[in-house]
Coordinates of C-alpha atoms in Angstrom, one line a residue:
M1 CA 92.4 97.7 90.6
Q2 CA 96.2 97.3 90.2
S3 CA 97.8 96.9 86.8
P4 CA 99.7 93.7 86.1
L5 CA 102.9 95.7 85.9
L6 CA 102.3 97.3 89.3
R7 CA 101.6 93.9 90.9
Q8 CA 104.9 92.6 89.5
L9 CA 106.8 95.6 90.8
D10 CA 105.2 95.2 94.2
R11 CA 106.2 91.5 94.2
W12 CA 109.8 91.8 93.1
L13 CA 110.9 95.2 94.5
I14 CA 112.4 93.9 97.7
P15 CA 114.3 91.0 96.0
F16 CA 115.6 93.5 93.4
L17 CA 116.8 95.9 96.1
F18 CA 118.5 93.0 97.9
L19 CA 120.5 92.2 94.7
I20 CA 121.4 95.9 94.3
G21 CA 122.5 96.1 98.0
T22 CA 124.5 92.9 97.9
A23 CA 126.3 93.8 94.7
A24 CA 127.2 97.2 96.1
G25 CA 128.3 95.9 99.4
L26 CA 130.4 93.1 98.1
N27 CA 131.9 95.3 95.4
H28 CA 132.9 97.8 98.2
I29 CA 134.8 95.2 100.2
R30 CA 136.6 93.7 97.2
S31 CA 139.2 96.4 97.2
I32 CA 139.6 97.1 100.9
R33 CA 140.9 95.1 103.9
T34 CA 138.6 93.4 106.3
G35 CA 139.5 96.0 108.9
N36 CA 137.5 98.6 107.0
V37 CA 134.3 96.6 107.8
L38 CA 135.3 95.2 111.3
W39 CA 136.7 98.2 113.0
S40 CA 135.8 101.1 115.3
D41 CA 132.1 100.9 116.4
G42 CA 131.4 98.0 114.1
E43 CA 134.1 95.9 115.7
G44 CA 132.9 96.9 119.2
Y45 CA 129.5 95.4 118.4
Y46 CA 131.0 92.4 116.6
L47 CA 133.5 91.3 119.4
Y48 CA 130.9 89.3 121.2
L49 CA 130.8 86.8 118.4
P50 CA 134.5 85.7 118.2
A51 CA 134.8 85.9 122.0
T52 CA 131.8 83.5 122.4
F53 CA 132.1 81.1 119.5
I54 CA 135.9 81.0 118.7
Y55 CA 137.9 81.9 121.8
N56 CA 135.3 80.9 124.5
S57 CA 136.6 83.6 126.7
W58 CA 137.1 87.4 126.7
Q59 CA 140.5 86.8 128.3
Q60 CA 141.8 85.3 125.0
F61 CA 141.8 88.8 123.7
D62 CA 144.8 89.8 125.8
G63 CA 145.9 92.9 123.8
E64 CA 148.7 91.0 122.0
D65 CA 146.8 91.3 118.7
G66 CA 146.4 95.1 119.1
L67 CA 142.8 95.3 120.4
N68 CA 143.9 97.8 123.0
M69 CA 144.9 100.2 120.2
I70 CA 141.4 101.0 119.0
A71 CA 138.6 103.1 120.5
C72 CA 136.0 100.3 120.7
C73 CA 137.5 98.5 123.7
A74 CA 140.2 98.4 126.3
V75 CA 142.0 95.6 128.3
N76 CA 141.7 95.8 132.1
E77 CA 144.2 94.6 134.7
E78 CA 142.7 91.1 134.6
K79 CA 143.4 91.0 130.8
I80 CA 139.6 91.1 130.1
V81 CA 138.6 92.9 127.0
Q82 CA 136.0 95.6 127.7
T83 CA 133.9 96.8 124.9
R84 CA 131.7 99.8 125.5
Y85 CA 129.1 98.6 123.0
T86 CA 126.2 96.2 123.7
Y87 CA 125.6 92.8 122.2
G88 CA 122.4 93.5 120.3
I89 CA 124.1 93.9 116.9
A90 CA 126.1 90.7 117.5
L91 CA 122.9 88.8 118.2
L92 CA 121.5 89.8 114.8
E93 CA 124.8 89.1 113.0
A94 CA 125.2 85.7 114.7
P95 CA 123.6 83.4 112.0
F96 CA 125.8 85.1 109.3
F97 CA 128.9 84.9 111.5
L98 CA 128.4 81.2 112.1
G99 CA 128.0 80.6 108.4
A100 CA 131.2 82.5 107.7
H101 CA 133.1 80.7 110.4
A102 CA 132.0 77.3 109.1
Y103 CA 133.2 78.3 105.6
A104 CA 136.5 79.6 106.9
S105 CA 137.1 76.6 109.1
L106 CA 136.3 74.0 106.4
F107 CA 137.8 75.6 103.3
Q108 CA 140.2 78.4 104.2
G109 CA 142.6 76.9 106.7
P110 CA 144.1 78.3 109.9
G111 CA 146.2 81.1 108.5
T112 CA 146.5 83.8 105.9
P113 CA 149.4 85.7 104.4
P114 CA 149.5 89.5 104.6
P115 CA 148.3 91.5 101.6
P116 CA 150.8 92.7 99.0
D117 CA 150.8 96.3 100.2
Y118 CA 151.4 95.2 103.9
T119 CA 154.8 96.9 104.0
Q120 CA 153.5 100.3 102.9
K121 CA 153.5 102.8 105.6
A122 CA 150.4 104.9 106.5
D123 CA 150.3 108.7 106.6
N124 CA 150.2 108.9 110.4
A125 CA 150.9 106.8 113.5
W126 CA 147.3 106.1 114.4
A127 CA 146.5 104.8 110.9
Q128 CA 149.7 102.7 110.9
S129 CA 148.8 101.1 114.3
I130 CA 145.4 100.1 112.8
S131 CA 147.1 98.6 109.8
D132 CA 149.6 96.7 111.9
R133 CA 147.0 95.1 114.0
R134 CA 145.1 93.6 111.1
W135 CA 147.8 91.1 110.1
T136 CA 149.2 89.6 113.2
E137 CA 149.5 85.8 113.7
L138 CA 146.1 85.8 115.4
R139 CA 144.5 87.1 112.3
G140 CA 144.2 83.8 110.5
R141 CA 141.4 82.9 108.1
A142 CA 139.3 81.1 110.8
T143 CA 139.9 83.5 113.7
G144 CA 137.0 85.9 113.1
W145 CA 138.6 88.7 111.2
S146 CA 139.4 87.4 107.7
H147 CA 137.4 88.1 104.5
P148 CA 134.6 85.5 105.0
Y149 CA 133.6 87.2 108.2
S150 CA 133.5 90.7 106.7
T151 CA 131.4 89.2 103.8
G152 CA 129.1 87.7 106.4
V153 CA 128.6 91.2 108.0
V154 CA 127.9 92.7 104.6
I155 CA 125.2 90.1 103.8
A156 CA 123.8 90.5 107.3
G157 CA 123.4 94.3 106.8
I158 CA 121.6 93.8 103.4
F159 CA 119.4 91.1 104.8
Y160 CA 118.1 93.2 107.7
L161 CA 117.8 96.2 105.4
C162 CA 115.5 94.3 103.1
L163 CA 113.6 92.8 106.0
G164 CA 113.0 96.3 107.3
L165 CA 112.0 97.6 103.9
Y166 CA 109.5 94.7 103.6
C167 CA 108.0 95.6 107.0
L168 CA 107.8 99.2 106.0
K169 CA 106.2 98.4 102.7
Q170 CA 103.5 96.3 104.3
T171 CA 102.8 99.0 107.0
L172 CA 102.5 101.8 104.4
K173 CA 100.1 99.6 102.4
R174 CA 97.6 99.9 105.3
W175 CA 96.9 103.5 104.2
F176 CA 98.4 104.1 100.7
S177 CA 98.2 102.6 97.2
P178 CA 101.3 100.9 95.7
E179 CA 101.7 103.9 93.4
A180 CA 102.7 105.9 96.5
V181 CA 104.3 103.2 98.5
L182 CA 106.8 101.8 96.0
P183 CA 108.5 105.1 95.2
V184 CA 108.9 105.9 98.9
I185 CA 110.5 102.5 99.6
V186 CA 113.0 103.0 96.8
V187 CA 113.9 106.6 97.8
I188 CA 114.2 105.6 101.5
F189 CA 116.9 103.1 100.4
L190 CA 118.6 104.8 97.5
G191 CA 117.9 108.4 98.3
T192 CA 119.1 108.6 101.9
N193 CA 122.3 107.6 103.8
L194 CA 120.6 104.3 104.7
Y195 CA 122.2 103.2 101.4
Y196 CA 125.7 104.1 102.7
Y197 CA 125.2 102.4 106.1
A198 CA 123.8 99.3 104.5
T199 CA 126.4 98.8 101.8
Q200 CA 129.6 100.7 102.9
E201 CA 129.5 100.4 106.7
P202 CA 127.2 97.5 107.5
G203 CA 129.0 96.8 110.8
M204 CA 127.5 100.0 112.3
S205 CA 124.2 99.8 114.2
H206 CA 122.0 101.9 112.0
V207 CA 120.8 99.4 109.4
Y208 CA 119.9 97.0 112.1
S209 CA 118.1 99.7 114.1
F210 CA 116.2 100.6 110.9
F211 CA 115.0 97.0 110.7
L212 CA 113.9 97.0 114.3
F213 CA 112.0 100.3 113.9
A214 CA 110.3 99.0 110.9
A215 CA 109.4 95.8 112.6
F216 CA 108.1 97.6 115.7
L217 CA 105.9 99.9 113.5
Y218 CA 104.6 96.8 111.6
L219 CA 103.7 94.9 114.8
L220 CA 102.2 97.8 116.8
P221 CA 98.9 98.2 114.9
N222 CA 98.2 94.4 115.2
F223 CA 99.1 94.5 118.9
L224 CA 96.7 97.4 119.6
A225 CA 93.9 95.8 117.5
Q226 CA 94.2 92.2 118.7
G227 CA 96.9 91.8 121.3
K228 CA 97.8 88.2 120.4
W229 CA 100.6 86.7 122.4
T230 CA 102.7 85.9 119.4
T231 CA 102.6 89.6 118.4
T232 CA 103.2 90.6 122.1
L233 CA 106.3 88.5 122.4
L234 CA 107.7 89.6 119.1
L235 CA 107.1 93.2 120.1
G236 CA 108.9 92.6 123.4
A237 CA 111.9 91.1 121.6
V238 CA 112.1 94.1 119.2
T239 CA 111.8 96.5 122.1
G240 CA 114.6 94.7 124.0
L241 CA 116.9 94.9 121.0
V242 CA 116.1 98.6 120.4
L243 CA 116.9 99.3 124.1
L244 CA 120.1 97.3 123.8
I245 CA 121.5 98.9 120.7
R246 CA 120.7 102.5 121.5
P247 CA 118.7 103.3 124.7
T248 CA 117.8 106.8 123.5
N249 CA 115.8 105.2 120.7
L250 CA 113.2 104.1 123.3
V251 CA 111.5 107.4 122.4
L252 CA 109.8 105.2 119.7
L253 CA 107.7 103.7 122.5
L254 CA 105.6 106.9 122.5
M255 CA 103.9 105.2 119.6
F256 CA 102.1 102.9 122.1
V257 CA 100.3 106.0 123.4
G258 CA 100.1 108.2 120.2
F259 CA 99.4 105.8 117.3
E260 CA 96.4 107.2 115.5
V261 CA 95.6 109.5 118.4
Y262 CA 94.6 113.1 117.6
T263 CA 92.3 114.3 120.5
W264 CA 92.4 114.3 124.2
A265 CA 89.4 111.9 124.2
E266 CA 91.3 109.5 122.0
L267 CA 94.4 109.8 124.2
K268 CA 92.3 108.9 127.3
A269 CA 90.8 105.9 125.5
R270 CA 94.3 104.7 124.5
L271 CA 95.5 104.9 128.0
Q272 CA 92.5 102.9 129.2
L273 CA 93.1 100.3 126.6
L274 CA 96.8 99.9 127.6
L275 CA 95.7 99.6 131.3
R276 CA 93.3 96.8 130.3
R277 CA 96.1 95.1 128.4
W278 CA 98.4 95.1 131.4
P279 CA 99.2 91.3 131.1
A280 CA 100.4 91.9 127.5
L281 CA 102.5 94.9 128.6
L282 CA 104.0 92.8 131.4
G283 CA 104.8 90.2 128.7
I284 CA 106.6 92.8 126.7
G285 CA 108.5 93.9 129.7
A286 CA 109.5 90.4 130.6
T287 CA 110.7 89.6 127.1
T288 CA 112.6 92.8 127.0
A289 CA 114.3 91.9 130.3
L290 CA 115.3 88.5 128.9
F291 CA 117.3 90.3 126.2
I292 CA 118.9 92.7 128.6
L293 CA 120.1 90.0 131.1
P294 CA 123.1 88.7 129.1
Q295 CA 124.3 92.3 128.8
L296 CA 124.1 92.8 132.5
L297 CA 126.1 89.6 133.0
Y298 CA 128.8 90.8 130.6
W299 CA 129.0 94.2 132.4
K300 CA 129.4 92.5 135.8
Y301 CA 132.1 90.2 134.4
A302 CA 134.1 92.8 132.5
F303 CA 133.5 96.0 134.4
G304 CA 132.6 94.7 137.9
S305 CA 129.1 96.4 137.9
W306 CA 125.7 95.2 136.8
L307 CA 125.0 98.6 135.3
T308 CA 127.8 100.4 133.5
Y309 CA 128.0 103.7 131.6
S310 CA 130.8 102.6 129.3
Y311 CA 131.2 105.9 127.4
G312 CA 133.3 107.5 130.1
D313 CA 133.3 111.3 130.0
E314 CA 131.2 111.5 126.9
G315 CA 127.7 112.8 127.6
F316 CA 124.9 115.2 126.8
I317 CA 126.7 118.4 127.6
Y318 CA 124.4 120.6 125.5
W319 CA 121.2 119.5 127.2
N320 CA 120.3 123.1 128.3
H321 CA 121.3 124.6 124.9
P322 CA 120.9 122.0 122.2
K323 CA 122.5 122.5 118.8
L324 CA 119.2 121.9 116.9
L325 CA 119.8 124.1 114.0
Q326 CA 123.3 122.6 113.5
V327 CA 121.9 119.1 113.6
W328 CA 119.4 120.0 110.9
F329 CA 121.3 122.4 108.7
S330 CA 125.0 122.4 109.5
H331 CA 127.6 121.4 106.8
Q332 CA 128.9 119.1 109.6
N333 CA 126.4 116.3 108.8
G334 CA 123.3 118.3 109.0
L335 CA 120.2 116.2 108.2
F336 CA 118.6 118.3 105.6
L337 CA 121.9 119.2 103.8
Y338 CA 122.9 115.6 103.3
T339 CA 119.4 114.0 103.1
P340 CA 117.2 116.8 101.7
I341 CA 114.4 114.4 100.7
M342 CA 113.5 114.3 104.4
L343 CA 112.0 117.7 103.9
L344 CA 109.1 115.9 102.3
A345 CA 108.6 114.1 105.6
V346 CA 108.5 117.4 107.5
V347 CA 105.9 118.7 105.0
G348 CA 103.9 115.5 105.5
I349 CA 104.0 115.9 109.3
V350 CA 102.5 119.3 109.1
G351 CA 99.9 118.5 106.4
A352 CA 98.8 115.2 108.0
W353 CA 98.6 116.8 111.5
R354 CA 96.1 119.3 110.0
K355 CA 94.1 116.4 108.5
R356 CA 94.4 114.3 111.6
Q357 CA 96.1 111.5 109.7
M358 CA 99.2 109.3 109.9
S359 CA 99.7 109.6 113.7
A360 CA 101.3 113.0 112.8
P361 CA 101.2 114.5 116.4
V362 CA 103.3 111.7 117.9
T363 CA 105.5 111.3 114.8
G364 CA 106.3 115.0 115.1
L365 CA 107.0 114.7 118.8
I366 CA 109.3 111.7 118.3
F367 CA 111.2 113.5 115.6
F368 CA 111.7 116.6 117.8
L369 CA 112.7 114.6 120.9
A370 CA 115.1 112.5 118.9
S371 CA 116.6 115.7 117.3
Y372 CA 116.8 117.3 120.8
T373 CA 118.7 114.3 122.1
F374 CA 121.2 114.3 119.2
A375 CA 121.6 118.0 119.5
S376 CA 122.5 117.6 123.2
W377 CA 125.3 115.0 122.7
W378 CA 128.9 116.3 123.1
A379 CA 129.5 115.5 119.4
W380 CA 126.2 116.6 118.0
W381 CA 127.4 115.8 114.4
F382 CA 128.3 112.2 115.4
G383 CA 131.7 112.6 113.6
G384 CA 133.2 110.6 110.8
A385 CA 129.8 110.0 109.3
F386 CA 128.1 110.3 105.9
G387 CA 125.2 112.6 106.8
H388 CA 123.7 112.5 110.3
R389 CA 123.8 108.8 110.9
C390 CA 121.5 108.8 114.0
Y391 CA 118.5 109.6 111.9
V392 CA 118.8 106.4 109.7
E393 CA 116.6 104.3 111.9
F394 CA 114.0 107.0 112.1
Y395 CA 113.5 106.9 108.4
A396 CA 111.2 103.9 109.0
L397 CA 108.9 106.3 110.9
L398 CA 109.5 109.4 108.7
A399 CA 108.5 107.3 105.7
W400 CA 104.9 107.6 106.9
P401 CA 104.5 111.4 106.5
M402 CA 106.7 111.2 103.3
A403 CA 104.3 108.7 101.8
W404 CA 101.4 111.0 102.8
T405 CA 103.0 113.9 100.9
V406 CA 103.7 111.8 97.8
S407 CA 100.2 110.3 97.9
T408 CA 98.6 113.8 98.3
L409 CA 100.5 115.2 95.3
Q410 CA 99.7 112.1 93.2
K411 CA 95.9 112.6 93.8
R412 CA 95.9 116.1 92.3
K413 CA 94.0 116.4 89.1
A414 CA 96.7 118.4 87.4
Q415 CA 99.6 116.4 86.0
W416 CA 102.4 118.7 87.1
P417 CA 102.4 117.8 90.8
R418 CA 102.8 114.1 89.8
I419 CA 105.6 114.9 87.5
A420 CA 107.2 117.2 90.1
V421 CA 107.2 114.6 92.9
G422 CA 108.7 112.0 90.5
L423 CA 111.5 114.4 89.5
V424 CA 112.2 115.2 93.2
L425 CA 112.5 111.6 94.1
L426 CA 114.8 110.8 91.2
A427 CA 116.9 113.8 92.0
A428 CA 117.2 112.7 95.6
I429 CA 118.4 109.2 94.5
Y430 CA 120.9 110.6 92.0
L431 CA 122.3 113.1 94.5
N432 CA 122.6 110.5 97.3
L433 CA 124.3 107.9 95.1
K434 CA 126.6 110.5 93.6
M435 CA 127.7 111.9 97.0
T436 CA 128.1 108.4 98.4
A437 CA 130.5 107.7 95.5
M438 CA 132.3 110.9 96.2
Y439 CA 132.6 110.3 100.0
T440 CA 136.1 110.1 101.3
P441 CA 135.8 110.1 105.1
P442 CA 135.8 112.0 107.3
W443 CA 133.6 114.9 106.1
D444 CA 133.7 116.6 109.5
G445 CA 136.1 118.5 111.8
P446 CA 137.6 122.0 111.5
D447 CA 139.0 121.4 108.0
W448 CA 135.5 120.5 106.7
T449 CA 134.1 123.9 105.9
F450 CA 130.9 125.0 104.2
D451 CA 132.8 125.9 101.1
R452 CA 134.1 122.3 100.9
Y453 CA 130.6 121.1 101.3
L454 CA 129.5 123.3 98.4
D455 CA 132.3 122.0 96.3
V456 CA 130.9 118.5 96.8
V457 CA 127.4 119.6 95.9
K458 CA 128.8 121.3 92.7
G459 CA 130.5 118.1 91.8
A460 CA 127.4 116.1 92.5
V461 CA 125.2 118.1 90.1
K462 CA 127.7 117.7 87.2
F463 CA 126.1 114.9 85.2
W464 CA 129.2 114.4 83.1
Y465 CA 131.3 113.6 86.2
W466 CA 131.2 110.4 88.2
P467 CA 133.9 109.6 90.7

């Protein structure tokens, strides 16, 4: 039976984390320009919103406001802006964008003066071009790029973060007590770079993909057990958005086959179940297709082709010799060097596999295949990032074996394993928050050496120092 204190913690944890995330995110954008939120990949995802709801045409972005200066997009011969990013993030941001636009239109007026430091020159030409493009005449208060819009993106990121954490909490409670679930939820947020991408760069895709992963894993057991059409259609919508935002994340669909499957007989039974559920699978496919259709229409309009590989020469050049060890252990954003708490998840995969628990075989397979894919990309470190950002969404799955490890240690009769796991979780939170505060991008490239990484770690363990 739960204690009253534990019940209250269970009830108020997610609202409390929402307040923490919102305060951190809004405090971060107070001292920076809007362009630090709506730029690069984040702006590439976001462009669909002002193009649709403010300018009513992609041709309104004709390059005069500098959009052709950044990596997220280009302007073709017909003066159509081409963004290489898909619209899934914009769809999730849309309610918050519309609220911000209503506020800007009603209360902020059509224009805004440049900031006091506008005349200061940047260190290099590229940075100066980015600075110049933020304060042209088209950058008025109600044009899509002023402070209310960046605030809307921050709140959107925190909202989907907490919705994902809620789905994850409810899923973990299927197997574990709140004593194990609540610390894992806290450490997944505060002890990993999910915190950074939710509060510092909420325009990036990762916090939204984390929500979608958590929602998928929440819906899947109900789909397999009951197969109600409401669950089926929601699962189709989530699958469509996962595919839109990052197609390689479809490796998650292996959970259809491998969820709570540990033997060949169980695998055969699962395949037979899925075959009997073919109408539901068809419904998932049809719902997914509905979410994909608008993207195909945009590609046809902007690129002239229904299917477009918009990343140009970038590709999986290391497919035959992947950089797996570097992805996991390199000072260039290696997963376990920047998010060492994930080692508990690896321990949990091994331990739960031996006990035939927590869908460990398929979880381990998904983790390996995702790692292999990341290690095959031309920039396997996915540059300019705090830690290896591509794993952020996979924390929703890796939380399963992590919770298994925490729960197993908590069940030991001796007190020291419980104390040890508590100290490890607290240390992970402290280290992550400290390194987040120390982070001055980019921590990658030829100048970012292992010695510089060690200097950061040394600074992080100094309790008397906080940046």
